[in-house]
mmCIF file of C-alpha atoms and ligand atoms in Angstrom:
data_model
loop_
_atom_site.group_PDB
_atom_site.id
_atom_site.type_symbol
_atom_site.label_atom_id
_atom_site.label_comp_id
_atom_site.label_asym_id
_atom_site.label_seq_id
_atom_site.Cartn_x
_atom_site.Cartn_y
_atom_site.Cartn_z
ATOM 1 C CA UNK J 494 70.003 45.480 87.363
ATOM 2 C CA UNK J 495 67.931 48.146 89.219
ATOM 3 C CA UNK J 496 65.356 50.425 87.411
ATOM 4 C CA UNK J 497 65.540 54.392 86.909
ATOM 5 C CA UNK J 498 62.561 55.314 88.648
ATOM 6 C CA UNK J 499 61.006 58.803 88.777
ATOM 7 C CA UNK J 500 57.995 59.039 90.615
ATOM 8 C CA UNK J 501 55.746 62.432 91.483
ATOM 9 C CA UNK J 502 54.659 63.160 94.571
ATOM 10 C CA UNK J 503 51.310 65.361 94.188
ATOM 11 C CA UNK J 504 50.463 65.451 97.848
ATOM 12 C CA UNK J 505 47.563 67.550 98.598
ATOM 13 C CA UNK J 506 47.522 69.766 95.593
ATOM 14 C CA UNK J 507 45.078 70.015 92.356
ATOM 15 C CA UNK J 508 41.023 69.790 92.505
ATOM 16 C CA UNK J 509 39.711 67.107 90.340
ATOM 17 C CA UNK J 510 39.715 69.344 87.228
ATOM 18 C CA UNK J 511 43.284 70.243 87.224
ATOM 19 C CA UNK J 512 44.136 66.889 88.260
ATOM 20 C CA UNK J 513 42.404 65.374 84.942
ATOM 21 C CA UNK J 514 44.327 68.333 82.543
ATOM 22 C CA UNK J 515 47.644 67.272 83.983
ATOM 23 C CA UNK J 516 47.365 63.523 83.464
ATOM 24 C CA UNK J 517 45.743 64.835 80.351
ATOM 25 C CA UNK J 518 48.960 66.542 79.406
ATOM 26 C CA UNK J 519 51.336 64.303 81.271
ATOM 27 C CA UNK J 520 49.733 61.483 78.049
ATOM 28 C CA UNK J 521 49.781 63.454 75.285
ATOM 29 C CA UNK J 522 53.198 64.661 75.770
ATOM 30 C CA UNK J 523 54.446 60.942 76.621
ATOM 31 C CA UNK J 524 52.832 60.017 73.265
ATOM 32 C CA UNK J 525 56.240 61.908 71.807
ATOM 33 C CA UNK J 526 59.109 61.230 74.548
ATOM 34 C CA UNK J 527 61.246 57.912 74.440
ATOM 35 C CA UNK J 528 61.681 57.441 78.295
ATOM 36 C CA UNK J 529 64.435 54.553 77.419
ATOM 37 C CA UNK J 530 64.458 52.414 80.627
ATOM 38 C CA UNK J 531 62.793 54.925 82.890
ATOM 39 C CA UNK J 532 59.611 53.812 84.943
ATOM 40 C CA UNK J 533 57.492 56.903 85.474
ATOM 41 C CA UNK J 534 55.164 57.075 88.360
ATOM 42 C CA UNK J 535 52.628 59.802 89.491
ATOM 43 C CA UNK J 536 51.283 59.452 93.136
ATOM 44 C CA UNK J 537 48.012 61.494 93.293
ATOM 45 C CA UNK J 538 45.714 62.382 96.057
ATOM 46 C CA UNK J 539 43.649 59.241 96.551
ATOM 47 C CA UNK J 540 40.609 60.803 95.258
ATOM 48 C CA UNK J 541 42.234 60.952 91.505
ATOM 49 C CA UNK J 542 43.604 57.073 91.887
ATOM 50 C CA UNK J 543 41.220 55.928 90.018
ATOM 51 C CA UNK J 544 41.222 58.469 87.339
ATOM 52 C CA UNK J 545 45.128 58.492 86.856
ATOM 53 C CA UNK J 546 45.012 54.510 86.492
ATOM 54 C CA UNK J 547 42.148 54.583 83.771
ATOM 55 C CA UNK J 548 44.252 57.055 81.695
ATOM 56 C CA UNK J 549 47.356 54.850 82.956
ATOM 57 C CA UNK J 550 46.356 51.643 80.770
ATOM 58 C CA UNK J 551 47.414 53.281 77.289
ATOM 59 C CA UNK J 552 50.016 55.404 78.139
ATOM 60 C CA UNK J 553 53.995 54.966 80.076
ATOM 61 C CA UNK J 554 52.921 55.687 83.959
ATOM 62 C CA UNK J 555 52.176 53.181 86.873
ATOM 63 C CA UNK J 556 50.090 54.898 89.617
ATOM 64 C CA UNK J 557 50.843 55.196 93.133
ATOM 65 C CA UNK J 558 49.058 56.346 96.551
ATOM 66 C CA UNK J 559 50.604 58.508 98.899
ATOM 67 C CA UNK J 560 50.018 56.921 101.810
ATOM 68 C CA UNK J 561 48.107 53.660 103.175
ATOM 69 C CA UNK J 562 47.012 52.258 106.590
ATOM 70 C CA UNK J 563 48.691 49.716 108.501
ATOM 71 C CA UNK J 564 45.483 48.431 109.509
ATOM 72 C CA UNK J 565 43.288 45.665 107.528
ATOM 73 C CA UNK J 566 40.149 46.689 107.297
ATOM 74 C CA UNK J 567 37.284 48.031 110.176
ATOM 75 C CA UNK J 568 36.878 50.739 111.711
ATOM 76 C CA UNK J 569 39.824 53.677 111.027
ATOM 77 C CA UNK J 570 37.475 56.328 109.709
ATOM 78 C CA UNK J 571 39.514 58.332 106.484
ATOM 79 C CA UNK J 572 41.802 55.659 106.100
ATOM 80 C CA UNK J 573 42.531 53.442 103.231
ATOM 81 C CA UNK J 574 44.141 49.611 103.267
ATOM 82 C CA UNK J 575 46.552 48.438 101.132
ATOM 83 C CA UNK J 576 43.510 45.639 100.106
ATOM 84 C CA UNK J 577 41.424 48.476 98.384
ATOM 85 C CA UNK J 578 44.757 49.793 96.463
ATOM 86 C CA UNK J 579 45.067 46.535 94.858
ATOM 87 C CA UNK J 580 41.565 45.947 94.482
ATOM 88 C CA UNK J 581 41.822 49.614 92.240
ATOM 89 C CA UNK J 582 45.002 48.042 90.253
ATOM 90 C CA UNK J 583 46.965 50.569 92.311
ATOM 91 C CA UNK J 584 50.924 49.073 91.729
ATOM 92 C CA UNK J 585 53.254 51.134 94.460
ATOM 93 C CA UNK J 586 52.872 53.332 97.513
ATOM 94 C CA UNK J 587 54.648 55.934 99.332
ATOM 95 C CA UNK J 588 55.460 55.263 102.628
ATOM 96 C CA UNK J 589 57.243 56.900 105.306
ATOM 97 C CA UNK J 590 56.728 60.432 104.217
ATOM 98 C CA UNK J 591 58.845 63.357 106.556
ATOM 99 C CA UNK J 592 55.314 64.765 106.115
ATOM 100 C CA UNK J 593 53.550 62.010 107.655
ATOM 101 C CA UNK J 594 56.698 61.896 109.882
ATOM 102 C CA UNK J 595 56.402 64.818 111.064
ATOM 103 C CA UNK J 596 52.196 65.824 111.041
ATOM 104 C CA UNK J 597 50.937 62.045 111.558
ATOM 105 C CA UNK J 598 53.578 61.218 113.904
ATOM 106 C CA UNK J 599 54.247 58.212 112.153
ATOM 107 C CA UNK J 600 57.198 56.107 113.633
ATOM 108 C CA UNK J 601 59.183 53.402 112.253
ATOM 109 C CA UNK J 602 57.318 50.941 113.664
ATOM 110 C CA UNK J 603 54.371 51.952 111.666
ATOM 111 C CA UNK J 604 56.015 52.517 108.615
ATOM 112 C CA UNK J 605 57.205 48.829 109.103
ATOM 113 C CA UNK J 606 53.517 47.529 109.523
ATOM 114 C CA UNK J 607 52.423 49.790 106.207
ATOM 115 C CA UNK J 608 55.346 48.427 104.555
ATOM 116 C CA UNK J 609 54.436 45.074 105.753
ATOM 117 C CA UNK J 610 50.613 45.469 104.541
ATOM 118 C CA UNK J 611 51.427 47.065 100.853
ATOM 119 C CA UNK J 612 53.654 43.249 100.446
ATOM 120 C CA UNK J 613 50.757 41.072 101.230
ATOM 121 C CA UNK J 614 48.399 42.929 98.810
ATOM 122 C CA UNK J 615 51.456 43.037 96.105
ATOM 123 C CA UNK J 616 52.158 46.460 95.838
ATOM 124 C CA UNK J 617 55.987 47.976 95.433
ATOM 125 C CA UNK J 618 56.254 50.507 98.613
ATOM 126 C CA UNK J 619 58.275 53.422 97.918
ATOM 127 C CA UNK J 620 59.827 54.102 101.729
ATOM 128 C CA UNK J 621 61.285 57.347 102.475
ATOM 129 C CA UNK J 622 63.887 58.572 104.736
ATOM 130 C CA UNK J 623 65.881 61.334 105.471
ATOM 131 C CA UNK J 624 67.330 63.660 108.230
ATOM 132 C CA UNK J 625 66.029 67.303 109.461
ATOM 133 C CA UNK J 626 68.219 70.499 109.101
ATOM 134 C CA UNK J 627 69.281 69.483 113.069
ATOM 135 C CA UNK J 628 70.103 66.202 112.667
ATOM 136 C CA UNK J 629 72.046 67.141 109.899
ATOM 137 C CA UNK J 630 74.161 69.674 111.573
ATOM 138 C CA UNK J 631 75.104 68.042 114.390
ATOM 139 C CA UNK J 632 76.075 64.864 111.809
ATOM 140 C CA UNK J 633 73.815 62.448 112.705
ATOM 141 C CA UNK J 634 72.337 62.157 108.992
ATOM 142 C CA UNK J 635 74.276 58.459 108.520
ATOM 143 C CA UNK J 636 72.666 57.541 112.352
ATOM 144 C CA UNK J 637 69.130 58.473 111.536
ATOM 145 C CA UNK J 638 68.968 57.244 108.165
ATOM 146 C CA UNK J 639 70.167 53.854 109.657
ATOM 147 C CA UNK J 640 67.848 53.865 112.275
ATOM 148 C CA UNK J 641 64.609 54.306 110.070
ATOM 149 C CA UNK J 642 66.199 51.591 107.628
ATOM 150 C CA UNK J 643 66.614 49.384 109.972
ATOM 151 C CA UNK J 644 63.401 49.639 112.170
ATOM 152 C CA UNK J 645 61.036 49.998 109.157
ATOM 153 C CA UNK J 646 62.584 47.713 106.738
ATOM 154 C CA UNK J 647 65.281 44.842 107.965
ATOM 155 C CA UNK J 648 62.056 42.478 109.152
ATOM 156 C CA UNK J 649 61.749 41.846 105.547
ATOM 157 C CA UNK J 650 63.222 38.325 103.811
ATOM 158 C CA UNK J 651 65.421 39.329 101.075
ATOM 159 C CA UNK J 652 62.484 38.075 98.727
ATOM 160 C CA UNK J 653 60.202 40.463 100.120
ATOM 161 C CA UNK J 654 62.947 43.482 100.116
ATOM 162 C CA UNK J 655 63.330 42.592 96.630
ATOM 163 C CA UNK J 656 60.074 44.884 96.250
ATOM 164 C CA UNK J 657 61.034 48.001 98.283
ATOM 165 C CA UNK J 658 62.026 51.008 96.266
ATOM 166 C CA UNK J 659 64.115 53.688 98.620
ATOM 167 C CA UNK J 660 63.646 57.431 98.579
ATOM 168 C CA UNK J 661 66.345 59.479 100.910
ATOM 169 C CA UNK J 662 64.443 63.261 101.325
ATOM 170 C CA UNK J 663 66.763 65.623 103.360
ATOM 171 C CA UNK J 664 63.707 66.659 105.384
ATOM 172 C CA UNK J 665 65.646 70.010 104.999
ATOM 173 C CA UNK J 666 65.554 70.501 101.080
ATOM 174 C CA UNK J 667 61.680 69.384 100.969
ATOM 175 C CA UNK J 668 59.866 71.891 99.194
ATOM 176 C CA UNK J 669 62.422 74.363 100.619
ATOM 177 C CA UNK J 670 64.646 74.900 97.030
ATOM 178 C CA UNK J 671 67.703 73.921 98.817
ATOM 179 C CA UNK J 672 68.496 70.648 96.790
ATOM 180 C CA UNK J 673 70.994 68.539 98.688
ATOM 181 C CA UNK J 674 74.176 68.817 96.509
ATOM 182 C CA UNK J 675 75.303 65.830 94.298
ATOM 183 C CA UNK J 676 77.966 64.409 96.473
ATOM 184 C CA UNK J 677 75.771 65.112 99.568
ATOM 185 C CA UNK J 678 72.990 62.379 97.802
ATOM 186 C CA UNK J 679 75.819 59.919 96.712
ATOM 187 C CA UNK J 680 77.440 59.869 99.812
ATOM 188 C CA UNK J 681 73.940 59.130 101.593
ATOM 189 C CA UNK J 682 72.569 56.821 98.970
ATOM 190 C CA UNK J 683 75.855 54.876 98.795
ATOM 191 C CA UNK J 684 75.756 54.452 102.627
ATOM 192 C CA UNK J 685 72.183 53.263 102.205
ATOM 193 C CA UNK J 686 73.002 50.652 99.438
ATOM 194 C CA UNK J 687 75.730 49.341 102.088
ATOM 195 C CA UNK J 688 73.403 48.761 104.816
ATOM 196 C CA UNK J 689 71.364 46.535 102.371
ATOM 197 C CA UNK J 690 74.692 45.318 101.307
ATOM 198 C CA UNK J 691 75.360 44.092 104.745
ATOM 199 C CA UNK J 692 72.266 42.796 105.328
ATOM 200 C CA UNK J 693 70.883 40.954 102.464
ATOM 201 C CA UNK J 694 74.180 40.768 100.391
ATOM 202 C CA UNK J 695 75.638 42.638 97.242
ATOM 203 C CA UNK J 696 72.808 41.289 94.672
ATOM 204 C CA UNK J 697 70.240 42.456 96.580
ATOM 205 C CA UNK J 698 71.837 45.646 97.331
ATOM 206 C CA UNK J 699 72.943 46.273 93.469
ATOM 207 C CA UNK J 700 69.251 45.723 92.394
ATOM 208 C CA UNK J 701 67.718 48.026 94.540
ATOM 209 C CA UNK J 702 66.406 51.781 93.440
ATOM 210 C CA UNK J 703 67.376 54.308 95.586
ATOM 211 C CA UNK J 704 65.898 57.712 94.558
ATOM 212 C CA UNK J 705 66.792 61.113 95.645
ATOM 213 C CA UNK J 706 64.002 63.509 96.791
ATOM 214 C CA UNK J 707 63.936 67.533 97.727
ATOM 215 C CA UNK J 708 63.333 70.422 95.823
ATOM 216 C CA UNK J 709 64.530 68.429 92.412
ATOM 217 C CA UNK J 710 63.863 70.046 89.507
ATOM 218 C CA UNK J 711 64.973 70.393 85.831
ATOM 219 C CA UNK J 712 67.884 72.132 86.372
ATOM 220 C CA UNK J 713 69.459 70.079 88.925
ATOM 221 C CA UNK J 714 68.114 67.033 88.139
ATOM 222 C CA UNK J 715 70.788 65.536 85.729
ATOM 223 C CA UNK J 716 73.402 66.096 87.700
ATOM 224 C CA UNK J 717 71.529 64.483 90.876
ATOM 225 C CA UNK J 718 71.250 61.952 88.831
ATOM 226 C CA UNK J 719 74.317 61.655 87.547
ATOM 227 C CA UNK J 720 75.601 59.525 90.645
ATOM 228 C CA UNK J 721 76.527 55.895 90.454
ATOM 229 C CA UNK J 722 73.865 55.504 93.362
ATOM 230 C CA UNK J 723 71.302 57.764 92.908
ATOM 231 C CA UNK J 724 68.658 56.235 90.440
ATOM 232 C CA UNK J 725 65.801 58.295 89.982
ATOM 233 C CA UNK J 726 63.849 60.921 91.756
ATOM 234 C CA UNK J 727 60.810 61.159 93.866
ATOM 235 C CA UNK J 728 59.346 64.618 92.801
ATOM 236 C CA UNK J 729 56.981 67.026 94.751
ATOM 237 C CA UNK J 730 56.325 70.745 93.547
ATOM 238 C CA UNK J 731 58.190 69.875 90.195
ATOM 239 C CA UNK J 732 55.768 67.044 89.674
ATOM 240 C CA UNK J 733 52.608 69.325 89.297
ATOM 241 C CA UNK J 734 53.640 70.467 85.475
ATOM 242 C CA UNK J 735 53.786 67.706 82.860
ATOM 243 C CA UNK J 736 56.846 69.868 81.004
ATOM 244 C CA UNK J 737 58.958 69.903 84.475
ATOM 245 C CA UNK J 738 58.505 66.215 85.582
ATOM 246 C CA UNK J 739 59.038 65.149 82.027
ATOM 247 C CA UNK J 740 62.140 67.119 81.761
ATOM 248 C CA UNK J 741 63.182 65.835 84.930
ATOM 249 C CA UNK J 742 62.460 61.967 83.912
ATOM 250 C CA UNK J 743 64.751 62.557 80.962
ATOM 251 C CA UNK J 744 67.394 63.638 83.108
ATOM 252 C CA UNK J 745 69.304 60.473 82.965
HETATM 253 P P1 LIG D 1279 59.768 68.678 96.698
HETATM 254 O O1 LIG D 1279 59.130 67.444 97.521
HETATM 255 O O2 LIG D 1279 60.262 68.120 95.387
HETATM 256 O O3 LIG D 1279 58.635 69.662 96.534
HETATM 257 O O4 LIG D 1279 60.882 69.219 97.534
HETATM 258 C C1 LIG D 1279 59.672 66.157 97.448
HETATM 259 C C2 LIG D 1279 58.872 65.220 98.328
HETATM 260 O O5 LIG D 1279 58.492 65.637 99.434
HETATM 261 O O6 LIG D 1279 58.608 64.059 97.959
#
């Protein structure tokens, strides 16, 4: 059966000070929560990688990057390969960030390559999708959804999509406090499980996390999570306080 997952997204916040209180925090107050079946993950700035995975080793986290090239290795100045993330005992990735989306101009077809790159060095990718406030209204949410699905992930053998954890992000309830409601994320997340379904069958499907992200937070995050489909959250601004990303990891 599939894993609760919540994962925070730290994305260009916190010097190197802050950074070591809040994983500082983030263990002592683990020390004292039961988190059950829940697999917490905190996705720093790739500066702090290395830091968050020392303090990682005693304590209930895995470590992720926010990003990683789709490139092996050369010369693709600022960039980091999915080679060096292993090398650093670095476990999952985001991928596919609306952010990146949108600023980077990533397209599918690079998301597929990262995706493709994180496998080979044996790292879970977390791949994120989602519609914007247009798409939305004019109800192509199920179309675009598909479409990134499809075009970043369905190269994959169902061994190799056996890895890929799923984050829908309503581009429009990103770090806007408009949370998507409950049925809106079931309805989307069950659609997504479907599309697996069809491709790679119902076990597949069944076994894979699909988390909900945009503007969770405590107070809405049980009953996010509360859906049959939605399995966990992938957490930006609620992420940078140990007490609200613990709360919201004990949501289930
Ligand atoms: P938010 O961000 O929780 O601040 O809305 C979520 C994300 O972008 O991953």
């Amino acid at each position: 059966m599939r894993n609760h997952i919540v994962a925070g997204n730290w994305k260009m916040n916190k010097n190197f000070g802050e950074a070591d209180e809040l994983i500082a925090d983030l263990v002592e107050k683990l020390e004292s929560i039961d988190l059950v079946d829940t697999q917490l993950i905190i996705c720093p700035p790739a500066l702090y990688l290395e830091l968050a995975s020392d303090q990682s080793d005693d304590s209930y986290f895995m470590v992720g990057a926010q990003d990683v090239s789709e490139h092996d290795s050369g010369a693709y100045t600022g960039e980091i390969a999915a080679s060096m993330l292993e090398s650093m005992a670095i476990d999952y990735c985001i991928v596919g960030h609306s952010e990146r989306r949108a600023y980077h101009h990533e397209t599918d077809e690079q998301i597929a390559r990262k995706v493709d790159q994180l496998l080979k060095h044996e790292l879970r990718p977390i791949v994120c999708c989602g519609e914007v406030l247009e798409e939305r209204e004019a109800n192509k949410q199920f179309e675009v959804v598909k479409r990134q699905i499809v075009d970043g992930l369905f190269h994959l053998t169902a061994e190799q999509f056996a890895n890929i954890i799923i984050a829908y992000e309503p581009v429009w309830a990103i770090g806007t406090g408009k949370t998507a409601t409950p049925e809106q994320a079931q309805e989307m997340h069950a659609y997504i499980r479907s599309l697996i379904a069809e491709k790679y069958g119902k076990e597949v499907a069944e076994n894979t996390s699909i988390l909900y992200g945009g503007s969770c937070k405590p107070s809405n995050a049980k009953e996010l999570f509360a859906n049959p489909d939605v399995d966990g959250g992938l957490i930006g601004g609620a992420s940078l306080k140990a007490d609200d990303f613990l709360a919201i990891a004990t949501s289930f």
